Amino acid sequence: MRVDEGLLKNLIQVNVEGTTKVTQAVLQGMLKKKKGAIVNIGSGAAIVIPSDPLYALYAATKAYIDQFSRCLYVEYKNSGIDVQCQVPLYVATKMASIRRSSFWVPSSDCYARAGLRAIGYEPRCTPYWPHSLLWGLIQLLPESMVDSWRLGFCLGIRKRGQLKDSGKKE
Ligand SMILES: NC(=O)c1ccc[n+]([C@@H]2O[C@H](COP(=O)([O-])OP(=O)(O)OC[C@H]3O[C@@H](n4cnc5c(N)ncnc54)[C@H](OP(=O)(O)O)[C@@H]3O)[C@@H](O)[C@H]2O)c1
């Protein structure tokens, strides 16, 4: 497993420590008021596809967010606090390196509107309906088929990144 030390630290700090500590901080006030909603952002990388090769750390930290949210949902639902994990597939953002939105890849504004509408319903959801459709279709396929498609897809991303980097150095 090859991973930059800085990236490793940041991923755990943002996705694991950050999510845990911010949740802990807001829960106290919500418990006093006996109401509130906590929305954590998971990823299809950990939940929709059976594996995300070459993105193992990212997917693993997102799996943490998913299970963390689900446990808290059960723990606090009788205290008036709704904990939800929203599971996006691709969204056109800086992080995903996708500039143009499309039917399957919404803009962040479009995704956020769908996300807001989904608060208060299931403990885990994918708010943008074309993503739910893809999720359903992926579930119909054998896991080994999705695994090998994903490996090929991620190897392609790595190759393009390496070519870009080598072009920059020349
Ligand atoms: N876009 C997708 O396809 C996709 C799919 C599944 C899940 N998600 C999840 O959706 C969430 C939002 O991502 P996005 O796609 O909207 O990406 P984005 O537009 O690039 O936003 C990422 C945010 O994280 C902040 N950030 C990055 N590194 C950080 C660090 N080390 N410390 C503190 N903050 C940091 C960025 O701050 P700056 O603006 O200051 O850089 C930015 O506000 C993430 O949890 C991501 O994993 C996204």
PDB file of N, CA and C in Angstrom, residues 121-160:
ATOM      1  N   TYR A 121     -35.260  11.681   7.408  1.00  0.00           N
ATOM      2  CA  TYR A 121     -35.832  10.413   6.943  1.00  0.00           C
ATOM      3  C   TYR A 121     -34.918   9.247   7.342  1.00  0.00           C
ATOM      4  N   GLU A 122     -34.511   8.411   6.397  1.00  0.00           N
ATOM      5  CA  GLU A 122     -33.743   7.213   6.800  1.00  0.00           C
ATOM      6  C   GLU A 122     -32.387   7.570   7.422  1.00  0.00           C
ATOM      7  N   PRO A 123     -31.857   6.666   8.280  1.00  0.00           N
ATOM      8  CA  PRO A 123     -30.542   6.931   8.889  1.00  0.00           C
ATOM      9  C   PRO A 123     -29.410   6.937   7.869  1.00  0.00           C
ATOM     10  N   ARG A 124     -29.598   6.235   6.768  1.00  0.00           N
ATOM     11  CA  ARG A 124     -28.606   6.270   5.692  1.00  0.00           C
ATOM     12  C   ARG A 124     -29.343   6.448   4.369  1.00  0.00           C
ATOM     13  N   CYS A 125     -28.922   7.417   3.580  1.00  0.00           N
ATOM     14  CA  CYS A 125     -29.627   7.618   2.318  1.00  0.00           C
ATOM     15  C   CYS A 125     -28.699   8.207   1.277  1.00  0.00           C
ATOM     16  N   THR A 126     -29.109   8.089   0.028  1.00  0.00           N
ATOM     17  CA  THR A 126     -28.412   8.794  -1.033  1.00  0.00           C
ATOM     18  C   THR A 126     -29.439   9.746  -1.634  1.00  0.00           C
ATOM     19  N   PRO A 127     -29.348  11.026  -1.278  1.00  0.00           N
ATOM     20  CA  PRO A 127     -30.457  11.956  -1.536  1.00  0.00           C
ATOM     21  C   PRO A 127     -30.732  12.282  -3.000  1.00  0.00           C
ATOM     22  N   TYR A 128     -29.725  12.182  -3.850  1.00  0.00           N
ATOM     23  CA  TYR A 128     -29.917  12.556  -5.260  1.00  0.00           C
ATOM     24  C   TYR A 128     -30.423  11.313  -5.992  1.00  0.00           C
ATOM     25  N   TRP A 129     -31.663  11.364  -6.525  1.00  0.00           N
ATOM     26  CA  TRP A 129     -32.309  10.116  -6.971  1.00  0.00           C
ATOM     27  C   TRP A 129     -31.559   9.368  -8.082  1.00  0.00           C
ATOM     28  N   PRO A 130     -30.895  10.037  -9.056  1.00  0.00           N
ATOM     29  CA  PRO A 130     -30.145   9.227 -10.037  1.00  0.00           C
ATOM     30  C   PRO A 130     -29.031   8.395  -9.363  1.00  0.00           C
ATOM     31  N   HIS A 131     -28.498   8.901  -8.250  1.00  0.00           N
ATOM     32  CA  HIS A 131     -27.504   8.106  -7.512  1.00  0.00           C
ATOM     33  C   HIS A 131     -28.162   6.863  -6.891  1.00  0.00           C
ATOM     34  N   SER A 132     -29.394   7.030  -6.410  1.00  0.00           N
ATOM     35  CA  SER A 132     -30.107   5.871  -5.822  1.00  0.00           C
ATOM     36  C   SER A 132     -30.335   4.816  -6.895  1.00  0.00           C
ATOM     37  N   LEU A 133     -30.634   5.305  -8.097  1.00  0.00           N
ATOM     38  CA  LEU A 133     -30.866   4.391  -9.214  1.00  0.00           C
ATOM     39  C   LEU A 133     -29.584   3.595  -9.516  1.00  0.00           C
ATOM     40  N   LEU A 134     -28.455   4.306  -9.564  1.00  0.00           N
ATOM     41  CA  LEU A 134     -27.170   3.625  -9.820  1.00  0.00           C
ATOM     42  C   LEU A 134     -26.871   2.615  -8.718  1.00  0.00           C
ATOM     43  N   TRP A 135     -27.148   2.999  -7.471  1.00  0.00           N
ATOM     44  CA  TRP A 135     -26.919   2.124  -6.323  1.00  0.00           C
ATOM     45  C   TRP A 135     -27.711   0.824  -6.510  1.00  0.00           C
ATOM     46  N   GLY A 136     -28.975   0.978  -6.870  1.00  0.00           N
ATOM     47  CA  GLY A 136     -29.831  -0.198  -7.092  1.00  0.00           C
ATOM     48  C   GLY A 136     -29.279  -1.082  -8.211  1.00  0.00           C
ATOM     49  N   LEU A 137     -28.836  -0.450  -9.298  1.00  0.00           N
ATOM     50  CA  LEU A 137     -28.319  -1.229 -10.434  1.00  0.00           C
ATOM     51  C   LEU A 137     -27.032  -1.969 -10.042  1.00  0.00           C
ATOM     52  N   ILE A 138     -26.154  -1.279  -9.290  1.00  0.00           N
ATOM     53  CA  ILE A 138     -24.888  -1.902  -8.876  1.00  0.00           C
ATOM     54  C   ILE A 138     -25.156  -3.137  -8.005  1.00  0.00           C
ATOM     55  N   GLN A 139     -26.196  -3.023  -7.165  1.00  0.00           N
ATOM     56  CA  GLN A 139     -26.514  -4.157  -6.275  1.00  0.00           C
ATOM     57  C   GLN A 139     -26.959  -5.404  -7.021  1.00  0.00           C
ATOM     58  N   LEU A 140     -27.410  -5.194  -8.262  1.00  0.00           N
ATOM     59  CA  LEU A 140     -27.860  -6.353  -9.050  1.00  0.00           C
ATOM     60  C   LEU A 140     -26.682  -7.127  -9.644  1.00  0.00           C
ATOM     61  N   LEU A 141     -25.498  -6.485  -9.670  1.00  0.00           N
ATOM     62  CA  LEU A 141     -24.339  -7.124 -10.307  1.00  0.00           C
ATOM     63  C   LEU A 141     -23.554  -7.970  -9.313  1.00  0.00           C
ATOM     64  N   PRO A 142     -22.854  -9.013  -9.808  1.00  0.00           N
ATOM     65  CA  PRO A 142     -22.010  -9.787  -8.885  1.00  0.00           C
ATOM     66  C   PRO A 142     -20.871  -8.896  -8.364  1.00  0.00           C
ATOM     67  N   GLU A 143     -20.534  -9.041  -7.079  1.00  0.00           N
ATOM     68  CA  GLU A 143     -19.499  -8.188  -6.471  1.00  0.00           C
ATOM     69  C   GLU A 143     -18.172  -8.287  -7.209  1.00  0.00           C
ATOM     70  N   SER A 144     -17.825  -9.523  -7.650  1.00  0.00           N
ATOM     71  CA  SER A 144     -16.523  -9.691  -8.308  1.00  0.00           C
ATOM     72  C   SER A 144     -16.462  -8.872  -9.604  1.00  0.00           C
ATOM     73  N   MET A 145     -17.600  -8.720 -10.258  1.00  0.00           N
ATOM     74  CA  MET A 145     -17.642  -7.939 -11.500  1.00  0.00           C
ATOM     75  C   MET A 145     -17.423  -6.454 -11.188  1.00  0.00           C
ATOM     76  N   VAL A 146     -18.082  -5.977 -10.128  1.00  0.00           N
ATOM     77  CA  VAL A 146     -17.922  -4.568  -9.739  1.00  0.00           C
ATOM     78  C   VAL A 146     -16.483  -4.323  -9.276  1.00  0.00           C
ATOM     79  N   ASP A 147     -15.932  -5.289  -8.510  1.00  0.00           N
ATOM     80  CA  ASP A 147     -14.539  -5.169  -8.044  1.00  0.00           C
ATOM     81  C   ASP A 147     -13.579  -5.005  -9.223  1.00  0.00           C
ATOM     82  N   SER A 148     -13.718  -5.853 -10.240  1.00  0.00           N
ATOM     83  CA  SER A 148     -12.734  -5.751 -11.328  1.00  0.00           C
ATOM     84  C   SER A 148     -12.957  -4.515 -12.190  1.00  0.00           C
ATOM     85  N   TRP A 149     -14.223  -4.092 -12.359  1.00  0.00           N
ATOM     86  CA  TRP A 149     -14.462  -2.827 -13.068  1.00  0.00           C
ATOM     87  C   TRP A 149     -13.795  -1.678 -12.299  1.00  0.00           C
ATOM     88  N   ARG A 150     -13.985  -1.681 -10.983  1.00  0.00           N
ATOM     89  CA  ARG A 150     -13.467  -0.563 -10.178  1.00  0.00           C
ATOM     90  C   ARG A 150     -11.936  -0.537 -10.187  1.00  0.00           C
ATOM     91  N   LEU A 151     -11.341  -1.716 -10.107  1.00  0.00           N
ATOM     92  CA  LEU A 151      -9.867  -1.773 -10.130  1.00  0.00           C
ATOM     93  C   LEU A 151      -9.344  -1.183 -11.445  1.00  0.00           C
ATOM     94  N   GLY A 152      -9.945  -1.593 -12.548  1.00  0.00           N
ATOM     95  CA  GLY A 152      -9.519  -1.063 -13.851  1.00  0.00           C
ATOM     96  C   GLY A 152      -9.713   0.447 -13.925  1.00  0.00           C
ATOM     97  N   PHE A 153     -10.845   0.908 -13.411  1.00  0.00           N
ATOM     98  CA  PHE A 153     -11.171   2.337 -13.428  1.00  0.00           C
ATOM     99  C   PHE A 153     -10.145   3.135 -12.608  1.00  0.00           C
ATOM    100  N   CYS A 154      -9.827   2.626 -11.418  1.00  0.00           N
ATOM    101  CA  CYS A 154      -8.892   3.345 -10.528  1.00  0.00           C
ATOM    102  C   CYS A 154      -7.455   3.277 -11.067  1.00  0.00           C
ATOM    103  N   LEU A 155      -7.097   2.154 -11.686  1.00  0.00           N
ATOM    104  CA  LEU A 155      -5.757   2.067 -12.292  1.00  0.00           C
ATOM    105  C   LEU A 155      -5.638   3.100 -13.414  1.00  0.00           C
ATOM    106  N   GLY A 156      -6.737   3.293 -14.149  1.00  0.00           N
ATOM    107  CA  GLY A 156      -6.767   4.296 -15.222  1.00  0.00           C
ATOM    108  C   GLY A 156      -6.547   5.696 -14.655  1.00  0.00           C
ATOM    109  N   ILE A 157      -7.201   6.000 -13.534  1.00  0.00           N
ATOM    110  CA  ILE A 157      -7.043   7.329 -12.901  1.00  0.00           C
ATOM    111  C   ILE A 157      -5.585   7.514 -12.487  1.00  0.00           C
ATOM    112  N   ARG A 158      -5.002   6.449 -11.887  1.00  0.00           N
ATOM    113  CA  ARG A 158      -3.608   6.555 -11.442  1.00  0.00           C
ATOM    114  C   ARG A 158      -2.673   6.780 -12.629  1.00  0.00           C
ATOM    115  N   LYS A 159      -2.916   6.056 -13.707  1.00  0.00           N
ATOM    116  CA  LYS A 159      -2.057   6.186 -14.884  1.00  0.00           C
ATOM    117  C   LYS A 159      -2.135   7.609 -15.442  1.00  0.00           C
ATOM    118  N   ARG A 160      -3.349   8.142 -15.539  1.00  0.00           N
ATOM    119  CA  ARG A 160      -3.504   9.513 -16.074  1.00  0.00           C
ATOM    120  C   ARG A 160      -2.808  10.518 -15.160  1.00  0.00           C
TER     121      ARG A 160
END
